[in-house]
XYZ file of N, CA, C and O in Angstrom:
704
model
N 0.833 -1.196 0.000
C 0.000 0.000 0.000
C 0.880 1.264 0.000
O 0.482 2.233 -0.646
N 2.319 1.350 0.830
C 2.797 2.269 1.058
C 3.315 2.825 -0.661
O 3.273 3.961 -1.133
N 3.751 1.622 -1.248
C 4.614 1.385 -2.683
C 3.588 2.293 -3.315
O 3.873 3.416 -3.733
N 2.266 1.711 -3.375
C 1.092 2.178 -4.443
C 1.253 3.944 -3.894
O 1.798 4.747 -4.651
N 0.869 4.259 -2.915
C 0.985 5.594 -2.517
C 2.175 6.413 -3.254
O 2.011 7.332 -4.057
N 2.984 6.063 -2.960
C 4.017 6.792 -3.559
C 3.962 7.095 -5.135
O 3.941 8.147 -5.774
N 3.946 5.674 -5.514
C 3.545 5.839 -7.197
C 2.570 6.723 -7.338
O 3.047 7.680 -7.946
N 1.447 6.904 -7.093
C 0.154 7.779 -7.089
C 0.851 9.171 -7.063
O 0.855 9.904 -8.051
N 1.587 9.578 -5.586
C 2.186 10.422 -5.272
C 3.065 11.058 -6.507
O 2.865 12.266 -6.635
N 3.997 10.492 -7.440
C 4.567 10.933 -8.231
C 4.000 10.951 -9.321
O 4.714 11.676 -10.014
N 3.177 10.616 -9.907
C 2.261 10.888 -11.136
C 1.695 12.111 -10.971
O 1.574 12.937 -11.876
N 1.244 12.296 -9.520
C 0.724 13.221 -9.444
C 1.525 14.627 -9.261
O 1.219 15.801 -9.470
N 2.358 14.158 -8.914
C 3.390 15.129 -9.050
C 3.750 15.455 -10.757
O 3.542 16.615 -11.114
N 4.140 14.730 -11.533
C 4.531 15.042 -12.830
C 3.302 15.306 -13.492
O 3.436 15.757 -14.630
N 2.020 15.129 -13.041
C 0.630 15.896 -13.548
C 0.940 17.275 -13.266
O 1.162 18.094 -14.158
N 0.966 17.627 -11.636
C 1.580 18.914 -10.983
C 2.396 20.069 -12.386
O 2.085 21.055 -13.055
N 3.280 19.360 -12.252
C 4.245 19.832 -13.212
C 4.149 20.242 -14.726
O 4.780 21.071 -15.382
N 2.936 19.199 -15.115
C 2.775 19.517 -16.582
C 1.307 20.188 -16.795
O 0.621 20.052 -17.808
N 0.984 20.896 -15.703
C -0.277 21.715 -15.577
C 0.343 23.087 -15.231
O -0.162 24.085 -15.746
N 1.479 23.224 -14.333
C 2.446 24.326 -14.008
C 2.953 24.550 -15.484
O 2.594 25.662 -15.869
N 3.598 23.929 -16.341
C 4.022 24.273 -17.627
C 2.831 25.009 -17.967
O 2.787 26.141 -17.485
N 1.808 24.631 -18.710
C 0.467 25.080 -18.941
C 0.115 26.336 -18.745
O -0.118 27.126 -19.660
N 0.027 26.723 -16.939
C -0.330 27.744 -16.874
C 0.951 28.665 -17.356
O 0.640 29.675 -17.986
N 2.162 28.463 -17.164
C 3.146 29.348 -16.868
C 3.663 29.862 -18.907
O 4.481 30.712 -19.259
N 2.805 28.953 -19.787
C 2.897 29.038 -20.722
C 1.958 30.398 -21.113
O 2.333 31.372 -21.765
N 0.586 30.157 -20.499
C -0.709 30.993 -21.025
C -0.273 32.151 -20.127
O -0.718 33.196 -20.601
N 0.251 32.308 -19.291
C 0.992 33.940 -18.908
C 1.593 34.348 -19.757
O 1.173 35.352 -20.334
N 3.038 33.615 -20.243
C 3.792 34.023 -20.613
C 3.115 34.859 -22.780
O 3.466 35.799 -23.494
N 1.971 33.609 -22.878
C 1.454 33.823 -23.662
C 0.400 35.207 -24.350
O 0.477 35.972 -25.311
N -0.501 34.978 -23.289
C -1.861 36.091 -23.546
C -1.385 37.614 -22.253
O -1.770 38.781 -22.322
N -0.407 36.936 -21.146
C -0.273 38.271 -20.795
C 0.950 38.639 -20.313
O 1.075 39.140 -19.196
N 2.136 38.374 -21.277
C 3.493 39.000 -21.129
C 3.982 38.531 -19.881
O 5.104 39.031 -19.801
N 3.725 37.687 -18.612
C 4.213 37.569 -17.345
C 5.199 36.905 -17.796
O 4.976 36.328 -18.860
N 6.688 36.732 -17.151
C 7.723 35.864 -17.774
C 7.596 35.444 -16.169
O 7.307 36.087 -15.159
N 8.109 33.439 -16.529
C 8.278 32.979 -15.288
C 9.422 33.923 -15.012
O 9.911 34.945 -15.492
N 9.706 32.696 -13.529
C 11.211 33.072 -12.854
C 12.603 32.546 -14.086
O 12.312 32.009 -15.154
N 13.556 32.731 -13.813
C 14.416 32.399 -14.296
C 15.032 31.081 -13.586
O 15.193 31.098 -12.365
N 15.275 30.273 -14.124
C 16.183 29.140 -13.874
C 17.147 29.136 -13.011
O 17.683 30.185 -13.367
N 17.918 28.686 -11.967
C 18.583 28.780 -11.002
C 19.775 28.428 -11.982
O 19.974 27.369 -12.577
N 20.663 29.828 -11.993
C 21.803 29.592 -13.094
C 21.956 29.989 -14.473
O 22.850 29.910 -15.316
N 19.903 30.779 -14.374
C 20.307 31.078 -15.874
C 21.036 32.623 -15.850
O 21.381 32.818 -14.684
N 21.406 33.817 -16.722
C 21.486 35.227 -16.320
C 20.511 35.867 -17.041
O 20.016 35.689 -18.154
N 20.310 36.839 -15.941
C 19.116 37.937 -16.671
C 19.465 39.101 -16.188
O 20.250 39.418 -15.295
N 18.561 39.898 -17.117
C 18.962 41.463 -17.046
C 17.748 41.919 -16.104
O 16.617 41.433 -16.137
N 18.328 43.258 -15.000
C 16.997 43.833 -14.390
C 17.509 45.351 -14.210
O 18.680 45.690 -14.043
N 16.219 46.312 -14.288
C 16.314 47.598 -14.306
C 15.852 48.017 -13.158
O 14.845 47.520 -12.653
N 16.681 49.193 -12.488
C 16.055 50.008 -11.629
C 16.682 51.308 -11.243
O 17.858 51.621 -11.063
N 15.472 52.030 -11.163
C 15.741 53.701 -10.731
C 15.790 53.663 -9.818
O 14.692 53.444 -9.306
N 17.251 53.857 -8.581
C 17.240 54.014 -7.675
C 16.646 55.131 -6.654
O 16.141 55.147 -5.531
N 17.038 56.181 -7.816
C 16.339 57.265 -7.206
C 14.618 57.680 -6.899
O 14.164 58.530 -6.132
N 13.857 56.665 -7.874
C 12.932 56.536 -7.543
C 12.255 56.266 -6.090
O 12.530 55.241 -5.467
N 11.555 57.026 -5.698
C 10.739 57.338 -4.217
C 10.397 56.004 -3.899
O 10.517 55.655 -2.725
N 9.998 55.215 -4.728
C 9.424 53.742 -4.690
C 10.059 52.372 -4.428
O 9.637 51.279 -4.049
N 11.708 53.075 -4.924
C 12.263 52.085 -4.768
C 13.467 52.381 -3.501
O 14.444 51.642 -3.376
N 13.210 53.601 -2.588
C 14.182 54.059 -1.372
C 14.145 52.415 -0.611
O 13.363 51.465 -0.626
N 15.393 52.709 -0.007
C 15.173 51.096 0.798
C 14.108 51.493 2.276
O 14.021 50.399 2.833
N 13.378 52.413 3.036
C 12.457 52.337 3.801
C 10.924 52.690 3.521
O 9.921 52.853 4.215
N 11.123 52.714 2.657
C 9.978 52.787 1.559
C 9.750 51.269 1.114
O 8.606 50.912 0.831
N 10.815 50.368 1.047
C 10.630 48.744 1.114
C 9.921 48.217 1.990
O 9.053 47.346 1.941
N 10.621 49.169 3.293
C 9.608 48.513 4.616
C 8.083 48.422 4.846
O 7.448 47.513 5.381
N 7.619 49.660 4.275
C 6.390 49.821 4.232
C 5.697 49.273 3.316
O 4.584 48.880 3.666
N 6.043 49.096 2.088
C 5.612 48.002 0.955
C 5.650 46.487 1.776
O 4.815 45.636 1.471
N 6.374 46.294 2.524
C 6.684 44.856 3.175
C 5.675 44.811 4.044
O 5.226 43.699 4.320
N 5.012 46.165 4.754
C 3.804 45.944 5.405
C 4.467 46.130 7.251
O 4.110 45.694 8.345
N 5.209 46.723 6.914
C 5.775 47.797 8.221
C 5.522 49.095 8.319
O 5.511 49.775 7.294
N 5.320 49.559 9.337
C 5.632 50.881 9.703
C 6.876 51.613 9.651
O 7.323 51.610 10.798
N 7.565 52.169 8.961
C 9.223 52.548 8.881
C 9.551 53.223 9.644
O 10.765 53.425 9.678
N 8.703 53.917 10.634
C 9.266 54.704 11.892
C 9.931 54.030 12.630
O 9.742 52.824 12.790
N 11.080 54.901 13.366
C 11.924 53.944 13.879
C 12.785 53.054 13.255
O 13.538 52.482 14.042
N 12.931 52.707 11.887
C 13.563 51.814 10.838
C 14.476 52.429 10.657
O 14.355 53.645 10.809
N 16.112 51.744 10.157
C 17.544 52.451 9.671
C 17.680 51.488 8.516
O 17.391 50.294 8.591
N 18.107 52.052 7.524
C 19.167 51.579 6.732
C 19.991 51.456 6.962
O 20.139 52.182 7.945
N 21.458 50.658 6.641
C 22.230 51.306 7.015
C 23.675 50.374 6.194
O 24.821 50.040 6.498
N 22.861 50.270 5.167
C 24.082 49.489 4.152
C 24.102 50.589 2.859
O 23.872 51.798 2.902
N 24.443 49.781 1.746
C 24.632 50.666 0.230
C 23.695 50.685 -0.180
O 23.029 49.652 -0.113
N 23.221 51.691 -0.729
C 21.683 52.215 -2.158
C 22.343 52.263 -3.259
O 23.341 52.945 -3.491
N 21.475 51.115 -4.361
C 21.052 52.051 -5.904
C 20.893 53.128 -5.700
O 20.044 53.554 -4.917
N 22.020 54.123 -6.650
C 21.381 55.782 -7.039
C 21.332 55.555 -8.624
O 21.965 54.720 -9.270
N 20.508 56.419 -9.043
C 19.988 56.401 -10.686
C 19.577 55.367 -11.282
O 19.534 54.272 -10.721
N 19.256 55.543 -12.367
C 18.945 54.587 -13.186
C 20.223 53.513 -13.802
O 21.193 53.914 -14.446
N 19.930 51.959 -13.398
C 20.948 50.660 -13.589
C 20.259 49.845 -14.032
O 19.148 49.764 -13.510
N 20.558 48.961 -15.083
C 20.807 47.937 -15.526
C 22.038 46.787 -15.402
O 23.039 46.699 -16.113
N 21.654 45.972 -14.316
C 22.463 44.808 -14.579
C 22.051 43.973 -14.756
O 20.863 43.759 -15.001
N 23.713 42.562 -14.622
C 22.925 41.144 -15.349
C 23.101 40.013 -13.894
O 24.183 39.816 -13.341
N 22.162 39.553 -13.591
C 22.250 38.952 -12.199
C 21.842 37.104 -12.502
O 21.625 36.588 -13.599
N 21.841 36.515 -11.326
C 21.317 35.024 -11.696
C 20.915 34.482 -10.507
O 21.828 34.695 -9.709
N 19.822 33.760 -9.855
C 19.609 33.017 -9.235
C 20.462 32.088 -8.526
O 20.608 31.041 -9.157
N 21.228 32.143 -7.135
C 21.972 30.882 -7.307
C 21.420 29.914 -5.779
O 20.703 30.407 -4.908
N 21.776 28.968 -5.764
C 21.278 28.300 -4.116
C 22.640 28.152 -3.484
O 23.754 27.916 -3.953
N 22.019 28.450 -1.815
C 23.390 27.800 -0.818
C 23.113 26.933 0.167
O 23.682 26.796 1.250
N 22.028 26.251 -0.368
C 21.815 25.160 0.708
C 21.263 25.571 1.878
O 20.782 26.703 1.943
N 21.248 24.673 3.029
C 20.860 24.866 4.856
C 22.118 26.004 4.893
O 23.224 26.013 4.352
N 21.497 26.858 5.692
C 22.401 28.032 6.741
C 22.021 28.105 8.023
O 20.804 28.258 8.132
N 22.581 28.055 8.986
C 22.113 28.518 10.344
C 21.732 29.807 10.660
O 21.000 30.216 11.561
N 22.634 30.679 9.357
C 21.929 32.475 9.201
C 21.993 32.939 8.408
O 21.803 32.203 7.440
N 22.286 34.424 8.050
C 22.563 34.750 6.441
C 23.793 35.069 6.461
O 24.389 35.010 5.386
N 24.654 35.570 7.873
C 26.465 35.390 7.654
C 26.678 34.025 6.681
O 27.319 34.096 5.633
N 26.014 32.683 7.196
C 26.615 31.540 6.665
C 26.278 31.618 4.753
O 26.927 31.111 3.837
N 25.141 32.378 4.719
C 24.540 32.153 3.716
C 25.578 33.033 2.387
O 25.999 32.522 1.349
N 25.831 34.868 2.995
C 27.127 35.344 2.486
C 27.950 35.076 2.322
O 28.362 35.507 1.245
N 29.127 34.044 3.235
C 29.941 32.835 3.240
C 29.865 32.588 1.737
O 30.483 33.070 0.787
N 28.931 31.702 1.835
C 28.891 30.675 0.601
C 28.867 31.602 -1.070
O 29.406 31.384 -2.156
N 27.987 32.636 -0.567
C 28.229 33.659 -1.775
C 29.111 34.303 -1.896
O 29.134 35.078 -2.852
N 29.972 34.260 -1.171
C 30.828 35.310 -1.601
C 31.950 35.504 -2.885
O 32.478 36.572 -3.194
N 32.158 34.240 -3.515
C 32.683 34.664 -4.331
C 31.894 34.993 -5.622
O 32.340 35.265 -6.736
N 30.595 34.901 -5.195
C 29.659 35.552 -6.447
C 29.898 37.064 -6.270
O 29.793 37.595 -7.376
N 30.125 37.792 -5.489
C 29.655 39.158 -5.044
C 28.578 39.984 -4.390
O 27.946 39.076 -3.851
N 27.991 41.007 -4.098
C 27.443 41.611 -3.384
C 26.188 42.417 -3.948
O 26.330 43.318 -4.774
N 24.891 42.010 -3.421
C 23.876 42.945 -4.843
C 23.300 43.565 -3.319
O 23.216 43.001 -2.229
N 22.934 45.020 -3.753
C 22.645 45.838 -2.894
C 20.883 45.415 -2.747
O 20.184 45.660 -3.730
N 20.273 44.833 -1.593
C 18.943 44.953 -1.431
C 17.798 45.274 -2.361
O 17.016 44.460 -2.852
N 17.819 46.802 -2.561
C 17.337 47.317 -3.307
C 16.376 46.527 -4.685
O 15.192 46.746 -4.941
N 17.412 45.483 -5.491
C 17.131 44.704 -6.941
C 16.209 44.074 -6.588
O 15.427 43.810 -7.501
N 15.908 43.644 -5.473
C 14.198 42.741 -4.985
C 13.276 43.081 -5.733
O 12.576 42.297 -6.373
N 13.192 44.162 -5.729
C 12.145 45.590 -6.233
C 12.343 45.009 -7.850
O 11.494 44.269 -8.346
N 13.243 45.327 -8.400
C 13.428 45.371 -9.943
C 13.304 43.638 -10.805
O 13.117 43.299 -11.973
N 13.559 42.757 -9.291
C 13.394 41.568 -9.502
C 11.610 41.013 -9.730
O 11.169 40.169 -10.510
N 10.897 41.859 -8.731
C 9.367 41.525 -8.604
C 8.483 42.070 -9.463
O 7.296 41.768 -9.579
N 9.366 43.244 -10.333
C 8.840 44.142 -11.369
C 9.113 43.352 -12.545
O 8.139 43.383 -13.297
N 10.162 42.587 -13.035
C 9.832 41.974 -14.144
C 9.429 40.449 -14.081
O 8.875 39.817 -14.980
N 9.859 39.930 -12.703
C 8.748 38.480 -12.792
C 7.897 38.860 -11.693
O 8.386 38.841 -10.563
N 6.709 39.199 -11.855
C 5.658 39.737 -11.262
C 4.665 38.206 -10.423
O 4.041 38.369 -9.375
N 4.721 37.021 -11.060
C 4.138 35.762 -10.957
C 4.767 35.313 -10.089
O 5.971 35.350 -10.342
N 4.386 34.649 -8.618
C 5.927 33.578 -7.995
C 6.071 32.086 -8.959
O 5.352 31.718 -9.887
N 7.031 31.548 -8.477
C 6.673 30.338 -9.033
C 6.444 29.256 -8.255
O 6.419 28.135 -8.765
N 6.297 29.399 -7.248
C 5.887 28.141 -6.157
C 7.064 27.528 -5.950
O 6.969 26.548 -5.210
N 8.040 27.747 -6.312
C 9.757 27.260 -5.707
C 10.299 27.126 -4.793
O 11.212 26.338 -4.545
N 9.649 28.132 -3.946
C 10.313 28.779 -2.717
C 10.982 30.142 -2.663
O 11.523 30.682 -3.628
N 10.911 30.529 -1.712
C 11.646 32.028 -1.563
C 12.394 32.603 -2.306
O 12.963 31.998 -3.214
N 12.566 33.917 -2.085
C 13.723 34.304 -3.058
C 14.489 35.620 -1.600
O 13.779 36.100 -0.716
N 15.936 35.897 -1.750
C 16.324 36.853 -1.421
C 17.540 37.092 -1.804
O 18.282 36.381 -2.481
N 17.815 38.660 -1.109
C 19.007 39.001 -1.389
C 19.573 39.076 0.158
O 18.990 39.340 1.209
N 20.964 38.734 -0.132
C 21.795 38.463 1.542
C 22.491 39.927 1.629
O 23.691 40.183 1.530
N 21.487 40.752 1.825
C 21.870 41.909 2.368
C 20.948 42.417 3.641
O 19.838 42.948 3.647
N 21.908 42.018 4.803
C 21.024 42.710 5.969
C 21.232 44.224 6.668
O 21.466 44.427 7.859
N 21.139 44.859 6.002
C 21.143 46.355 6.148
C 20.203 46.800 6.448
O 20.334 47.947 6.875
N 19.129 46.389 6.435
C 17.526 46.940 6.842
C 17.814 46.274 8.515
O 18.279 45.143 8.652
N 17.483 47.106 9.633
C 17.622 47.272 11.200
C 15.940 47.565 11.693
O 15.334 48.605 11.433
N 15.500 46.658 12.283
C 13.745 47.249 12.711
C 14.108 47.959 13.825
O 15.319 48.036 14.032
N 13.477 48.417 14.480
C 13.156 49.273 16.028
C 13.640 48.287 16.799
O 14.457 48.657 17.642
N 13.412 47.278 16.767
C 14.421 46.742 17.784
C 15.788 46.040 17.625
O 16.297 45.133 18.284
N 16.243 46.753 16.517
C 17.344 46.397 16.156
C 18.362 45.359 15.896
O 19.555 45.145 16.113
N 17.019 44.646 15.153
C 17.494 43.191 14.551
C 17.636 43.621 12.782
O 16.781 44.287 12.198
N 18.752 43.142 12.205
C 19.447 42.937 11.012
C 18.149 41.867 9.947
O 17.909 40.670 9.790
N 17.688 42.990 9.509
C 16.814 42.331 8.214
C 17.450 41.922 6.683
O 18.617 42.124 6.347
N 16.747 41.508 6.126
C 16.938 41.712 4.647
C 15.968 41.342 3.385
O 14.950 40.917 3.932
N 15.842 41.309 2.486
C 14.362 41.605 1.609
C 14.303 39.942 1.307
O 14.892 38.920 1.659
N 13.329 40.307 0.523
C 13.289 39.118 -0.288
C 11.601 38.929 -0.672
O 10.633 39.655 -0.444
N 11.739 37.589 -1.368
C 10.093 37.516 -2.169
C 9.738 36.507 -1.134
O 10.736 35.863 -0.813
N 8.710 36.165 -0.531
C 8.026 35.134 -0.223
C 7.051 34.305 -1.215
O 6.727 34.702 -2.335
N 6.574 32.906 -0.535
C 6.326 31.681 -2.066
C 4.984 32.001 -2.113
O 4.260 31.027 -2.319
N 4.060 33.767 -1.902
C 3.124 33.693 -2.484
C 3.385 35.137 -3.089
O 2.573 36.049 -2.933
N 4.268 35.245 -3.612
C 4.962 37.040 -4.253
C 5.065 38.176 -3.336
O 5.200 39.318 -3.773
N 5.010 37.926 -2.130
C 4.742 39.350 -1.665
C 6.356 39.729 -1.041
O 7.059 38.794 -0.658
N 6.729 40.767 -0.994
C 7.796 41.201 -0.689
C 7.983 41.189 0.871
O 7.183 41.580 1.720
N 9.052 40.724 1.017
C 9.120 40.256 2.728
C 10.682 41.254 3.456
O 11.445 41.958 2.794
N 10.723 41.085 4.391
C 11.661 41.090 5.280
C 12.384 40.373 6.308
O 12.101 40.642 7.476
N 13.096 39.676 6.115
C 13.297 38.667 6.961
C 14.745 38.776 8.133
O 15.745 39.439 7.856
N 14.558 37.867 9.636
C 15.498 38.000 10.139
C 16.719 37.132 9.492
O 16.668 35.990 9.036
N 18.212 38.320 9.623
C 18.901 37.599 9.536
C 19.578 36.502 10.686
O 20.389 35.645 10.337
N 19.219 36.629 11.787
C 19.838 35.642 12.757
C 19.330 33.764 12.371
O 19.967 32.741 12.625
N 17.823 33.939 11.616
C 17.787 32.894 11.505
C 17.941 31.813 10.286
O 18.262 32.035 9.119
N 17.690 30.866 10.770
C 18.490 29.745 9.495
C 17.818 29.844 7.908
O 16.601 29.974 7.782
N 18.445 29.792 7.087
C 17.307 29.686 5.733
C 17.394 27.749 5.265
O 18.263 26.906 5.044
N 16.342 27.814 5.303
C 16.419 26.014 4.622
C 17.008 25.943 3.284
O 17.216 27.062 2.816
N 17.289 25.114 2.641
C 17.859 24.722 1.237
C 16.825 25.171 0.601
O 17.270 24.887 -0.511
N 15.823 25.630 0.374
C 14.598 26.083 -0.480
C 14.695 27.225 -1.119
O 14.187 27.420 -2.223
N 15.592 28.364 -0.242
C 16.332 29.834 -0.636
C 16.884 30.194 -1.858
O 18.042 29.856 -2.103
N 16.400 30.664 -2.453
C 17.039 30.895 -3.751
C 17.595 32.093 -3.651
O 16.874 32.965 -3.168
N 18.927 32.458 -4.044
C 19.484 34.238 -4.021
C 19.471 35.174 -5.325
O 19.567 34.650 -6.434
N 19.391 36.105 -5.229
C 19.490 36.613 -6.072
C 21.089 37.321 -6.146
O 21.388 38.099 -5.241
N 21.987 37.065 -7.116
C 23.680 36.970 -6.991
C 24.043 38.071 -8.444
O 23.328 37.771 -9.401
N 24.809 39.001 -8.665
C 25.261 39.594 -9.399
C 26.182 38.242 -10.554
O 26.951 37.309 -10.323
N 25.617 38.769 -11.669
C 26.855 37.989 -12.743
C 27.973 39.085 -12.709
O 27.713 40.164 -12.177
N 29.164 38.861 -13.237
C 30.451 39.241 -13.696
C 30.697 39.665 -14.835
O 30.997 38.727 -15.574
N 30.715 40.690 -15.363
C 30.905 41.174 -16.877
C 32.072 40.568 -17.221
O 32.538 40.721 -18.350
């Protein structure tokens, strides 16, 4: 019985999957939504830093905070940028130091690209999370945040003290 379950279980899973194609086709089709990008593929993303919309405590409040009392206190996008970035994974972390660790020889993307990331894939994809390992965002009580998408699109803030599961996807600068 357990055997049969499982089998069931994975059909239904590769049904899952070829109904996710489907929809992610008829977005991409009748209304311009582009999935996510592939973990590894590179893509290009735009953003006006200087834009009011895209200030990093102006994130907070889009995240569904109150920003009083809130610090920045890392690097900002200024002006208008275009770069080319990629999805990458780092596995279990116990925090996001461990998680920077592992990125580091990708390099450093300033917070901010969350924004420019949710603006051109607007759809989640049911993957799991997305962020950037920048904890420069400080709440009122002065715990070390940092952005990111949550697995139903909405733009989050998360602590850095705690662990991210292998599910984390980053968002990592490519290398010209």
């Amino acid at each position: 019985r357990v055997m049969q379950n499982i089998i069931i279980s994975k059909a239904g899973i590769s049904r899952y999957q070829e109904l996710h194609q489907q929809v992610v086709g008829t977005l991409v089709a009748e209304f311009g939504i582009r999935p996510y990008p592939k973990v590894g593929e590179t893509f290009e993303l735009t953003l006006d830093g200087d834009a009011a919309e895209n200030q990093p405590l102006e994130m907070v409040r889009r995240a569904g905070y109150d920003p009083t009392n809130w610090r920045h206190n890392g690097p900002t996008v200024t002006g208008r940028q275009t770069r080319r970035f990629k999805l990458d994974v780092a596995g279990y972390c116990p925090n996001l130091a461990a998680v920077q660790e592992k990125l580091k020889p990708r390099g450093k993307t300033e917070g901010q690209w969350i924004l420019a990331f949710k603006a051109a894939f607007p759809q989640p994809d049911g993957q799991g999370p997305l962020g950037v390992a920048d904890p420069s965002w400080v709440s009122p009580r002065g715990r070390a945040l940092f952005p990111g998408v949550a697995y139903d699109g909405r733009l989050c803030l998360r602590w850095a003290s705690y662990g991210r599961d292998g599910d984390w996807r980053w968002l990592v600068p490519v290398s010209e």
